[in-house]
GROMACS .gro file of N, CA, C and O in nm:
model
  492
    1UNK      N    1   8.873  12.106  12.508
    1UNK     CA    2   8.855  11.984  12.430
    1UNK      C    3   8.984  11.955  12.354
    1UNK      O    4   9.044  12.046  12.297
    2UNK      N    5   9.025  11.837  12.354
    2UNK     CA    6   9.158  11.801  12.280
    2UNK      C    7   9.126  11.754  12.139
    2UNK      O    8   9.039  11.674  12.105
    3UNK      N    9   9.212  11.821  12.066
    3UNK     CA   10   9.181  11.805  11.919
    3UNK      C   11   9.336  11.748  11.837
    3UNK      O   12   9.441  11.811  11.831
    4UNK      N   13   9.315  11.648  11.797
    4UNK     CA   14   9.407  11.593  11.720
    4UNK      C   15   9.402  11.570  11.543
    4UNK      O   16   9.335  11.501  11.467
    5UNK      N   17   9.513  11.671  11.529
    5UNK     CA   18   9.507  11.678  11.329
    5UNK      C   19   9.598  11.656  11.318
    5UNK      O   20   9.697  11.711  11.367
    6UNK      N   21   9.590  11.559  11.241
    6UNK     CA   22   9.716  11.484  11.099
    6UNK      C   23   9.712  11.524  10.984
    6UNK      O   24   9.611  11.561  10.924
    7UNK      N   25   9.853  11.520  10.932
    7UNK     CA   26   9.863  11.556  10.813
    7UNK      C   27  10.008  11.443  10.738
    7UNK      O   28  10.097  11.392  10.806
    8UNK      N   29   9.997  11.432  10.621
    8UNK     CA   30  10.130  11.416  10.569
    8UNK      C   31  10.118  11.269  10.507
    8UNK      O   32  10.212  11.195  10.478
    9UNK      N   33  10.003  11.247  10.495
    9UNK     CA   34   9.926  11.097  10.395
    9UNK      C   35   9.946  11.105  10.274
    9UNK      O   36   9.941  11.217  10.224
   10UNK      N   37   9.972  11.001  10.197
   10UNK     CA   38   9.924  10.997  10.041
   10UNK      C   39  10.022  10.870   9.994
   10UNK      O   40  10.069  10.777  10.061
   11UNK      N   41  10.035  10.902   9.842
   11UNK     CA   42  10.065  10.826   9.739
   11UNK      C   43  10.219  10.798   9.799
   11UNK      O   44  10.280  10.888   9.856
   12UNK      N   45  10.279  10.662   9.780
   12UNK     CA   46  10.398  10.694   9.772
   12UNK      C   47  10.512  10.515   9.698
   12UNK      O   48  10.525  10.422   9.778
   13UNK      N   49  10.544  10.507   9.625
   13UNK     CA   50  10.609  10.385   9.568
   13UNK      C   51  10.640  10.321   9.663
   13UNK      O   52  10.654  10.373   9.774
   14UNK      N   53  10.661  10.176   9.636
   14UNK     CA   54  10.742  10.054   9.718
   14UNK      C   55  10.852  10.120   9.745
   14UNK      O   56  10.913  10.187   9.662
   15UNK      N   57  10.898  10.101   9.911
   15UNK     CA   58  11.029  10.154   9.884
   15UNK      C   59  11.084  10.331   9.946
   15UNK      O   60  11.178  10.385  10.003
   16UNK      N   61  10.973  10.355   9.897
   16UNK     CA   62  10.948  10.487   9.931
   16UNK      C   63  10.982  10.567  10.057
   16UNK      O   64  11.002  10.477  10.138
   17UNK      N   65  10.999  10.683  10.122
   17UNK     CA   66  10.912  10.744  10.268
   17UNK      C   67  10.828  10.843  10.276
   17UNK      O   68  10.813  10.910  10.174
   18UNK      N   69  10.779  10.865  10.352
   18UNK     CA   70  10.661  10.926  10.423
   18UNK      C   71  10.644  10.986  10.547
   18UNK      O   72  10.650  10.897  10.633
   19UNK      N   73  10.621  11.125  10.611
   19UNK     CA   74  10.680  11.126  10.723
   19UNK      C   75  10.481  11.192  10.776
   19UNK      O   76  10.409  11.268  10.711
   20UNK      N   77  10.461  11.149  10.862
   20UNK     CA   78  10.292  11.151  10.934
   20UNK      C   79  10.337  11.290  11.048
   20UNK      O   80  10.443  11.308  11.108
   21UNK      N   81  10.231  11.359  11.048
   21UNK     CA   82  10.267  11.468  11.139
   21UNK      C   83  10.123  11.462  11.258
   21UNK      O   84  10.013  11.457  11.204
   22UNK      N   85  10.125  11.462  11.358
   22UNK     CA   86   9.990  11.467  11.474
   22UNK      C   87  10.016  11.595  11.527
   22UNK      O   88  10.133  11.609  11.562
   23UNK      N   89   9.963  11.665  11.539
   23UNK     CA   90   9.907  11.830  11.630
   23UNK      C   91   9.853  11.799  11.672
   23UNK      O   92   9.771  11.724  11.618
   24UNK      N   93   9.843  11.836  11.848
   24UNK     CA   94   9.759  11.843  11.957
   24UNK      C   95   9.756  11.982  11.967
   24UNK      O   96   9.836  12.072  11.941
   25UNK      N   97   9.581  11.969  12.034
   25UNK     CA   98   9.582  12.152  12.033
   25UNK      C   99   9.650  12.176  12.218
   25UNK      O  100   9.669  12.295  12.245
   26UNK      N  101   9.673  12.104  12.300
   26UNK     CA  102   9.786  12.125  12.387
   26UNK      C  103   9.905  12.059  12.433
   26UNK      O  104   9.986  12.040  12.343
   27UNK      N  105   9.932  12.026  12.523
   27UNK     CA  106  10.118  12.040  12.544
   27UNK      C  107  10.103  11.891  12.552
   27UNK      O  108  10.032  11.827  12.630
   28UNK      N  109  10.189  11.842  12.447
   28UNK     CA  110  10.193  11.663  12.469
   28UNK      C  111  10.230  11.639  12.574
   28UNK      O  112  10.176  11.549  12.638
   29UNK      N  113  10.318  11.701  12.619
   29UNK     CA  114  10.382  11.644  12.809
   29UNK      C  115  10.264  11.607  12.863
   29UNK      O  116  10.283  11.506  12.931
   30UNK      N  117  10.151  11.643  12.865
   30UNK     CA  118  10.040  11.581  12.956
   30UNK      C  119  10.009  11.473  12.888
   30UNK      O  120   9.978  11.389  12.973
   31UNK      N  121   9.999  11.424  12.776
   31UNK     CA  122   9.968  11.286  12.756
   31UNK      C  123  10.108  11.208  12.822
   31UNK      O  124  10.226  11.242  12.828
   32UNK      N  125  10.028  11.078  12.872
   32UNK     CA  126  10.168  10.994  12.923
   32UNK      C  127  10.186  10.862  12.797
   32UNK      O  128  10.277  10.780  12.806
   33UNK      N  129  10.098  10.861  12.702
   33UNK     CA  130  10.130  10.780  12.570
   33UNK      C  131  10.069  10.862  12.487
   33UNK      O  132   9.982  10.942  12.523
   34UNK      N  133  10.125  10.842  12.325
   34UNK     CA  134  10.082  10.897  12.215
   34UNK      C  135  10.137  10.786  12.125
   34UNK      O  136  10.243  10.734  12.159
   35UNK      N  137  10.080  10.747  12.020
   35UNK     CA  138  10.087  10.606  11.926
   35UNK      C  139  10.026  10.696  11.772
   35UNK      O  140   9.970  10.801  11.742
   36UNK      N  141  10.077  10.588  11.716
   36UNK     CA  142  10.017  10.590  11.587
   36UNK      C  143   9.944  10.417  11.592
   36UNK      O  144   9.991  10.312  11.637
   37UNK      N  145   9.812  10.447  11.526
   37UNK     CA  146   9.744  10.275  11.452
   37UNK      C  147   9.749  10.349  11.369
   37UNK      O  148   9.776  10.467  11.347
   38UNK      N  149   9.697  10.197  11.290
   38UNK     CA  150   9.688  10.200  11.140
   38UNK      C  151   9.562  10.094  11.143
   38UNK      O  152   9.545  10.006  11.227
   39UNK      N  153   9.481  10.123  11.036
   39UNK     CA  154   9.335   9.974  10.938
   39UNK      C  155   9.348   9.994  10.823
   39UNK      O  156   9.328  10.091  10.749
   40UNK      N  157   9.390   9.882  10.808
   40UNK     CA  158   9.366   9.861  10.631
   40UNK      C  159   9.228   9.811  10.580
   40UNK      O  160   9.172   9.748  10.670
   41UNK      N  161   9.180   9.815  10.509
   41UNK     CA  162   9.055   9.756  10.449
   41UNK      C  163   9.037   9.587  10.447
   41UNK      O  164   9.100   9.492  10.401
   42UNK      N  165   8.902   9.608  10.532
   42UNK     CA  166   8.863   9.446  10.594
   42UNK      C  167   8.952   9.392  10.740
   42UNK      O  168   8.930   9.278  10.781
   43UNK      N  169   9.032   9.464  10.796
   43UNK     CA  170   9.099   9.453  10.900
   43UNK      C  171   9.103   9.539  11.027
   43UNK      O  172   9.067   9.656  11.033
   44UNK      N  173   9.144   9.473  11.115
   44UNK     CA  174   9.130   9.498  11.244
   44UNK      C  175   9.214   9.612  11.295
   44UNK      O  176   9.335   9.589  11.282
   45UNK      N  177   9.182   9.736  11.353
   45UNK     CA  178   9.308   9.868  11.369
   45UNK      C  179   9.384   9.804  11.479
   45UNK      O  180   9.351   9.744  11.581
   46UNK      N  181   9.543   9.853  11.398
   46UNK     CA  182   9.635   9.797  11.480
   46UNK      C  183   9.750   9.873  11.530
   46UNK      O  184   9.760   9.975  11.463
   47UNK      N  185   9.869   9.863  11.648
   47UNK     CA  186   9.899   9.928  11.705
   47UNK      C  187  10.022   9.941  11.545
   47UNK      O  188  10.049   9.846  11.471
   48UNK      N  189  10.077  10.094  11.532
   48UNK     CA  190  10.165  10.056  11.464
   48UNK      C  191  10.331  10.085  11.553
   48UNK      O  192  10.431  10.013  11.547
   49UNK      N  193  10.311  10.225  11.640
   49UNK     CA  194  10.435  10.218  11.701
   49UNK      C  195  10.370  10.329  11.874
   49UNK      O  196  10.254  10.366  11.856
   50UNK      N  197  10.407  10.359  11.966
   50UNK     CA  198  10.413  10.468  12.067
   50UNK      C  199  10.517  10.484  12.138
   50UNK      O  200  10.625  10.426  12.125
   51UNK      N  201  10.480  10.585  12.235
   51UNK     CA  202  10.612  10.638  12.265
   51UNK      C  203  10.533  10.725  12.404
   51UNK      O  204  10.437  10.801  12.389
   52UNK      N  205  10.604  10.691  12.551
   52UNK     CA  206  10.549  10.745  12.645
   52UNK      C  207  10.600  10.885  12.709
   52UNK      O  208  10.654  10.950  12.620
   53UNK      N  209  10.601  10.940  12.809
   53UNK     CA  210  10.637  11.046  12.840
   53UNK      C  211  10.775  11.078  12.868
   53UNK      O  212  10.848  11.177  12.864
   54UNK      N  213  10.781  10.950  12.900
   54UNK     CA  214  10.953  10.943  12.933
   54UNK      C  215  11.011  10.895  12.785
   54UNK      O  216  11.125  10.849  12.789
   55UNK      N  217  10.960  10.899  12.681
   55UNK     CA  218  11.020  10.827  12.592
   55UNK      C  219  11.045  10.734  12.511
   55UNK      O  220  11.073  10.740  12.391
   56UNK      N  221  11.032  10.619  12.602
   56UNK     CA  222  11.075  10.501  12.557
   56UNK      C  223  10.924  10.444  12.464
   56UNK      O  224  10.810  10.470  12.500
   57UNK      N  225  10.960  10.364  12.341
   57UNK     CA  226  10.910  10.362  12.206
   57UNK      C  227  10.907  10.205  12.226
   57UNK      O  228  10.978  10.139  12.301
   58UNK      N  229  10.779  10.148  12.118
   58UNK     CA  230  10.737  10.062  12.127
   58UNK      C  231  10.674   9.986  12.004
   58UNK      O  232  10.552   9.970  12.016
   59UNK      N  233  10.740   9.925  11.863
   59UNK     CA  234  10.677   9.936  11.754
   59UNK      C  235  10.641   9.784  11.721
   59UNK      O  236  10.691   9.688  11.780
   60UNK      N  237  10.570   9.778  11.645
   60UNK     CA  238  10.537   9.684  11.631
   60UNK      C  239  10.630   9.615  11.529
   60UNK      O  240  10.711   9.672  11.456
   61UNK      N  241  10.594   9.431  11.540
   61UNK     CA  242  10.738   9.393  11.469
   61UNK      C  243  10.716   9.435  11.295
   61UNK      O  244  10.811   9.453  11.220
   62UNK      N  245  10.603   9.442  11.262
   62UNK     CA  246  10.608   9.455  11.108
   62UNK      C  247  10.691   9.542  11.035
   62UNK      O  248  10.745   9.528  10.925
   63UNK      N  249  10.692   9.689  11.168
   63UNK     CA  250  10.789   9.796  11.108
   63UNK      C  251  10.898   9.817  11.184
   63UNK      O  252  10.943   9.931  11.184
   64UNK      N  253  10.957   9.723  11.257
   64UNK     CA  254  11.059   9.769  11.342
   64UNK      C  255  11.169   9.817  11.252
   64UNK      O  256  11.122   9.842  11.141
   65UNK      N  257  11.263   9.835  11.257
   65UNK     CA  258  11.382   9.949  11.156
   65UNK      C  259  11.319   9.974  11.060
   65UNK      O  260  11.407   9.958  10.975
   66UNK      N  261  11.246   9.997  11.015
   66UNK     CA  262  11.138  10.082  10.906
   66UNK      C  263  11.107  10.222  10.985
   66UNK      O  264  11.171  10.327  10.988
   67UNK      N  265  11.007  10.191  11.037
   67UNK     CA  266  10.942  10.361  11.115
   67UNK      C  267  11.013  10.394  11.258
   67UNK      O  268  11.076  10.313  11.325
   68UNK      N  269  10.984  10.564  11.297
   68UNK     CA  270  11.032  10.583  11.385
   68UNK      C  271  10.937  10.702  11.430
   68UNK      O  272  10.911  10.796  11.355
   69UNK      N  273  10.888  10.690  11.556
   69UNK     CA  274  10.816  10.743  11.629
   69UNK      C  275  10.917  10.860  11.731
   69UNK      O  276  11.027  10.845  11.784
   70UNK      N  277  10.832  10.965  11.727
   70UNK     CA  278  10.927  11.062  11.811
   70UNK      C  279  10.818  11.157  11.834
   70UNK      O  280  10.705  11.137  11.790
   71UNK      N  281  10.853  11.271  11.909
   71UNK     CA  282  10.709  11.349  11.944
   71UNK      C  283  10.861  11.488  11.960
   71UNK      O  284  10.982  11.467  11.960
   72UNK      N  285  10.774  11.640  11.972
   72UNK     CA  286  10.864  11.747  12.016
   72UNK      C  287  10.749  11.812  12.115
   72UNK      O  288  10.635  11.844  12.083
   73UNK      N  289  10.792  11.820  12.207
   73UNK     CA  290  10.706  11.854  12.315
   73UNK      C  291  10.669  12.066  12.286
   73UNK      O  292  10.563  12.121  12.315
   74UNK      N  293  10.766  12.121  12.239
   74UNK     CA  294  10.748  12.278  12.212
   74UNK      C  295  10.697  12.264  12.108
   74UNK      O  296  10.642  12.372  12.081
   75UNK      N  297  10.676  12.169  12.002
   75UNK     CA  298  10.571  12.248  11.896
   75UNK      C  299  10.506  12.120  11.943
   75UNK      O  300  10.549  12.017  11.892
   76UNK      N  301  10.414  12.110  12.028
   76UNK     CA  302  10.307  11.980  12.054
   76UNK      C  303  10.251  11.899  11.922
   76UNK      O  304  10.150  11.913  11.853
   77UNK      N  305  10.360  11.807  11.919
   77UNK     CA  306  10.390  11.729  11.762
   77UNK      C  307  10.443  11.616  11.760
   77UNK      O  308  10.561  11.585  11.772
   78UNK      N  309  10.337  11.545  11.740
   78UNK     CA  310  10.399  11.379  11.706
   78UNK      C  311  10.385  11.309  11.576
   78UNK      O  312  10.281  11.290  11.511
   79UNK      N  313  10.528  11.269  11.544
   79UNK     CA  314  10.544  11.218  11.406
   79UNK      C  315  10.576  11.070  11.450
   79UNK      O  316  10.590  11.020  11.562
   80UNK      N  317  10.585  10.992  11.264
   80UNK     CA  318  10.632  10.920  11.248
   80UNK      C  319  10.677  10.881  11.068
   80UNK      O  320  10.624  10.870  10.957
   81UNK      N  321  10.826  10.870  11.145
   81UNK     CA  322  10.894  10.887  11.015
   81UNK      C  323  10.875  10.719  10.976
   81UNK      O  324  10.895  10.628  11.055
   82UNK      N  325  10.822  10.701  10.810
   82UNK     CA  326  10.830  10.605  10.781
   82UNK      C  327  10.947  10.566  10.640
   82UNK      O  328  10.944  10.647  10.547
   83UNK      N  329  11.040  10.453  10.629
   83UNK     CA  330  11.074  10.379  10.551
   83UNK      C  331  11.094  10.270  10.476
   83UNK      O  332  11.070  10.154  10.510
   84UNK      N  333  11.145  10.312  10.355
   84UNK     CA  334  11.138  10.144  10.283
   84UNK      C  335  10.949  10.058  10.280
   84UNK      O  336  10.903   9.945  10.295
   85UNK      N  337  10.907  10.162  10.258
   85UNK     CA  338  10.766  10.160  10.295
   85UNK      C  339  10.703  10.019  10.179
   85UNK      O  340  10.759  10.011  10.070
   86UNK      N  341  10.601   9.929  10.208
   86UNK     CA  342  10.582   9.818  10.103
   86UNK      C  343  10.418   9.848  10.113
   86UNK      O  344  10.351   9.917  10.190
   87UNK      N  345  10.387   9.772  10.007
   87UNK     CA  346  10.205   9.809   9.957
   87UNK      C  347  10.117   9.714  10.099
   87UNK      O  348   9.995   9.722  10.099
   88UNK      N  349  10.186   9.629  10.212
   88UNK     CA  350  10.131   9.640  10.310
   88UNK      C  351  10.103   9.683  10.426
   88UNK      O  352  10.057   9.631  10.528
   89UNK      N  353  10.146   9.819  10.385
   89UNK     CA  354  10.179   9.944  10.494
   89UNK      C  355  10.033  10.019  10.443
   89UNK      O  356   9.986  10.094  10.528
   90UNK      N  357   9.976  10.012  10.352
   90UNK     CA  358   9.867  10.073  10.316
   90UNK      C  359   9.790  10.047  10.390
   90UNK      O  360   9.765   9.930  10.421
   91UNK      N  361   9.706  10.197  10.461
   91UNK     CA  362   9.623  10.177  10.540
   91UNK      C  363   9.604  10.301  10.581
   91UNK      O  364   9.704  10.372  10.571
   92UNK      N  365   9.458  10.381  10.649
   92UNK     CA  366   9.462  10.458  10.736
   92UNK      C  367   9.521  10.474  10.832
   92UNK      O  368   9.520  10.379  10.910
   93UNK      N  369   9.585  10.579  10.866
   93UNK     CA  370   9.721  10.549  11.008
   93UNK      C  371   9.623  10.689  11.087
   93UNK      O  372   9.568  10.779  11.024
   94UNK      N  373   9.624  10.674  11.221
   94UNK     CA  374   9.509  10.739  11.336
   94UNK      C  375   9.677  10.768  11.461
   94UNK      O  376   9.775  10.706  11.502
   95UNK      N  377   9.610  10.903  11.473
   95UNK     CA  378   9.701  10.968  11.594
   95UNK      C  379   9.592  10.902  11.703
   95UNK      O  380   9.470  10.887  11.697
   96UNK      N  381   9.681  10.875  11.790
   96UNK     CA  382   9.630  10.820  11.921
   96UNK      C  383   9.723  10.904  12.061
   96UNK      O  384   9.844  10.925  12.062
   97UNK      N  385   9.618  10.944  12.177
   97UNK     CA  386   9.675  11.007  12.297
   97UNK      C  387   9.630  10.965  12.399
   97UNK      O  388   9.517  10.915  12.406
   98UNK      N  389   9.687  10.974  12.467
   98UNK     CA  390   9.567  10.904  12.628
   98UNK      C  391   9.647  11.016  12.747
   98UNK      O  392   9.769  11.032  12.759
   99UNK      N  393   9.573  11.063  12.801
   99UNK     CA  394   9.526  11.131  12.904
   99UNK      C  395   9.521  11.113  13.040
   99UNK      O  396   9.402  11.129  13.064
  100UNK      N  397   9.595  11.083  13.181
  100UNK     CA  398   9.563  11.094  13.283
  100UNK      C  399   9.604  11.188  13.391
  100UNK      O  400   9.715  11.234  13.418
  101UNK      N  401   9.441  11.212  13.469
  101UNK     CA  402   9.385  11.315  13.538
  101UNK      C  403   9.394  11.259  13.716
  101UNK      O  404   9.377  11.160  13.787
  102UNK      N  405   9.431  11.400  13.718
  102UNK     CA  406   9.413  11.301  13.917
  102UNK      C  407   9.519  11.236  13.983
  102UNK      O  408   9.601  11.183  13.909
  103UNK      N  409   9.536  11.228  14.093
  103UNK     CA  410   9.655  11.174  14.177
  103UNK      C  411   9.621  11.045  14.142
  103UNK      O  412   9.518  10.991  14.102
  104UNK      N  413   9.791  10.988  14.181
  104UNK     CA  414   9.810  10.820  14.097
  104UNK      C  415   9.671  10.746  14.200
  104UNK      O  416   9.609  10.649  14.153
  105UNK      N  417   9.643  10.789  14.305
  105UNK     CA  418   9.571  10.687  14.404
  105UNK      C  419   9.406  10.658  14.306
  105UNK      O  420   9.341  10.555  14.292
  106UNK      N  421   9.382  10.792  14.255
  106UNK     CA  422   9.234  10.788  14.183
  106UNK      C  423   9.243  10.890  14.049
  106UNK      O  424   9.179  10.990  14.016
  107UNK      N  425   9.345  10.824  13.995
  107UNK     CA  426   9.400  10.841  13.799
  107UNK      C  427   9.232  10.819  13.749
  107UNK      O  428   9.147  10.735  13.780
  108UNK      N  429   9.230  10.929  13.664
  108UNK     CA  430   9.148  10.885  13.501
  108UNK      C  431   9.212  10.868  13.404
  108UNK      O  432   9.310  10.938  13.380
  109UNK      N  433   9.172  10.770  13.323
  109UNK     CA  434   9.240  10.832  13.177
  109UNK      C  435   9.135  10.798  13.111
  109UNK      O  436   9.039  10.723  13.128
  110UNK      N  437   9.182  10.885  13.011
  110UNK     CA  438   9.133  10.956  12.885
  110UNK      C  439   9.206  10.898  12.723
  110UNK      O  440   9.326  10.898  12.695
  111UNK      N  441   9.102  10.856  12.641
  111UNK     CA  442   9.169  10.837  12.480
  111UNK      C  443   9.104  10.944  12.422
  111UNK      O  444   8.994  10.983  12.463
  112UNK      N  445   9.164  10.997  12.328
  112UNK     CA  446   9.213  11.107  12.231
  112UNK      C  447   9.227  11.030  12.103
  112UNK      O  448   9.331  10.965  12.093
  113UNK      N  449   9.101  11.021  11.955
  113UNK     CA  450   9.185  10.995  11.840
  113UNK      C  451   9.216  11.089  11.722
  113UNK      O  452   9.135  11.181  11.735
  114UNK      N  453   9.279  11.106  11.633
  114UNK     CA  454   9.267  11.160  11.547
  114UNK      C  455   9.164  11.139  11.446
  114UNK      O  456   9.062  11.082  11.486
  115UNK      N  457   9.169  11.173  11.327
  115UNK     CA  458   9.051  11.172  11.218
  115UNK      C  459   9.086  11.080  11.106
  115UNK      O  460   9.002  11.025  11.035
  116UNK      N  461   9.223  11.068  11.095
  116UNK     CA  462   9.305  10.976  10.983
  116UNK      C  463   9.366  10.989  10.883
  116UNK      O  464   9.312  11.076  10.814
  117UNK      N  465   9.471  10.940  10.827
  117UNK     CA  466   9.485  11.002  10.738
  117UNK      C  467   9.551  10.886  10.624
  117UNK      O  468   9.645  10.812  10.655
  118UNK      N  469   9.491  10.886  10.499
  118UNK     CA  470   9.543  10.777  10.417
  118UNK      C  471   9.670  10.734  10.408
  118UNK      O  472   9.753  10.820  10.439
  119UNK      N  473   9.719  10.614  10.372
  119UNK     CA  474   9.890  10.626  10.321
  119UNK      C  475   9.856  10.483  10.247
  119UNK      O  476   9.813  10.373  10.284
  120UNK      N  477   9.900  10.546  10.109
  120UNK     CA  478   9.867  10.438  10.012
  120UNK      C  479  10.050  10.414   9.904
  120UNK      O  480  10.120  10.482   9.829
  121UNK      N  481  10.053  10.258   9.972
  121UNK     CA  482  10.169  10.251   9.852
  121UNK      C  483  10.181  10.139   9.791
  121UNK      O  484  10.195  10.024   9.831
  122UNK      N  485  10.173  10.203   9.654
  122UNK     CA  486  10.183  10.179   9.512
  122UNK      C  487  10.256  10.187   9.420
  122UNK      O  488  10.338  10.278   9.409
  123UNK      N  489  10.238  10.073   9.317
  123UNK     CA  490  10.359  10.151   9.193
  123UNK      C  491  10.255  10.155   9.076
  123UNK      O  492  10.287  10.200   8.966
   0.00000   0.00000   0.00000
């Protein structure tokens, strides 16, 4: 069973950073995407950045040169470093993985979420 824990939420000023940590309990190389969302209260969860097997990263425009998504495949670990952080960055932010099984002709995939973890900023 794939288990995804975050850590590295909380308080932090306008302005501020914050760096989000995701543990998979196995080898990220088998996911072929891993993302961070985010929901803020009364709103819809949204993509905030990912990053596929090969790499290449995908953020959304709210935080583009703000956050940065990266993963380390030997300690099966995906972060995202955030900056210059503003009070509409507040929101639950969710590790996201997806999974596919099987030759390309008859692929499954699989979503994977995390549990969540606050990021509240304030002054």
């Amino acid at each position: 069973q794939v288990q995804l824990v975050e850590s590295g939420g909380g308080l932090v000023q306008p302005g501020g950073s914050l760096r989000l940590s995701c543990a998979a309990s196995g080898s990220i190389f088998r996911f072929n995407v891993m993302g961070w969302y985010r929901q803020a209260p009364g709103k819809q969860r949204e993509l905030v950045a990912d990053i596929t097997g090969g790499g290449r990263t995908n953020y959304a425009d709210s935080v583009k040169g703000r956050f940065t998504i990266s993963r380390d495949n030997a300690q099966n670990t995906l972060y995202l470093q955030m900056h210059s952080l503003k009070p509409e960055d507040t929101a639950v932010y969710y590790c996201y993985a997806q999974k596919e099984i099987g030759p390309v002709e008859r692929v499954q995939k699989y979503d994977y979420w995390g549990q969540g973890t606050q990021v509240a900023v304030s002054s």
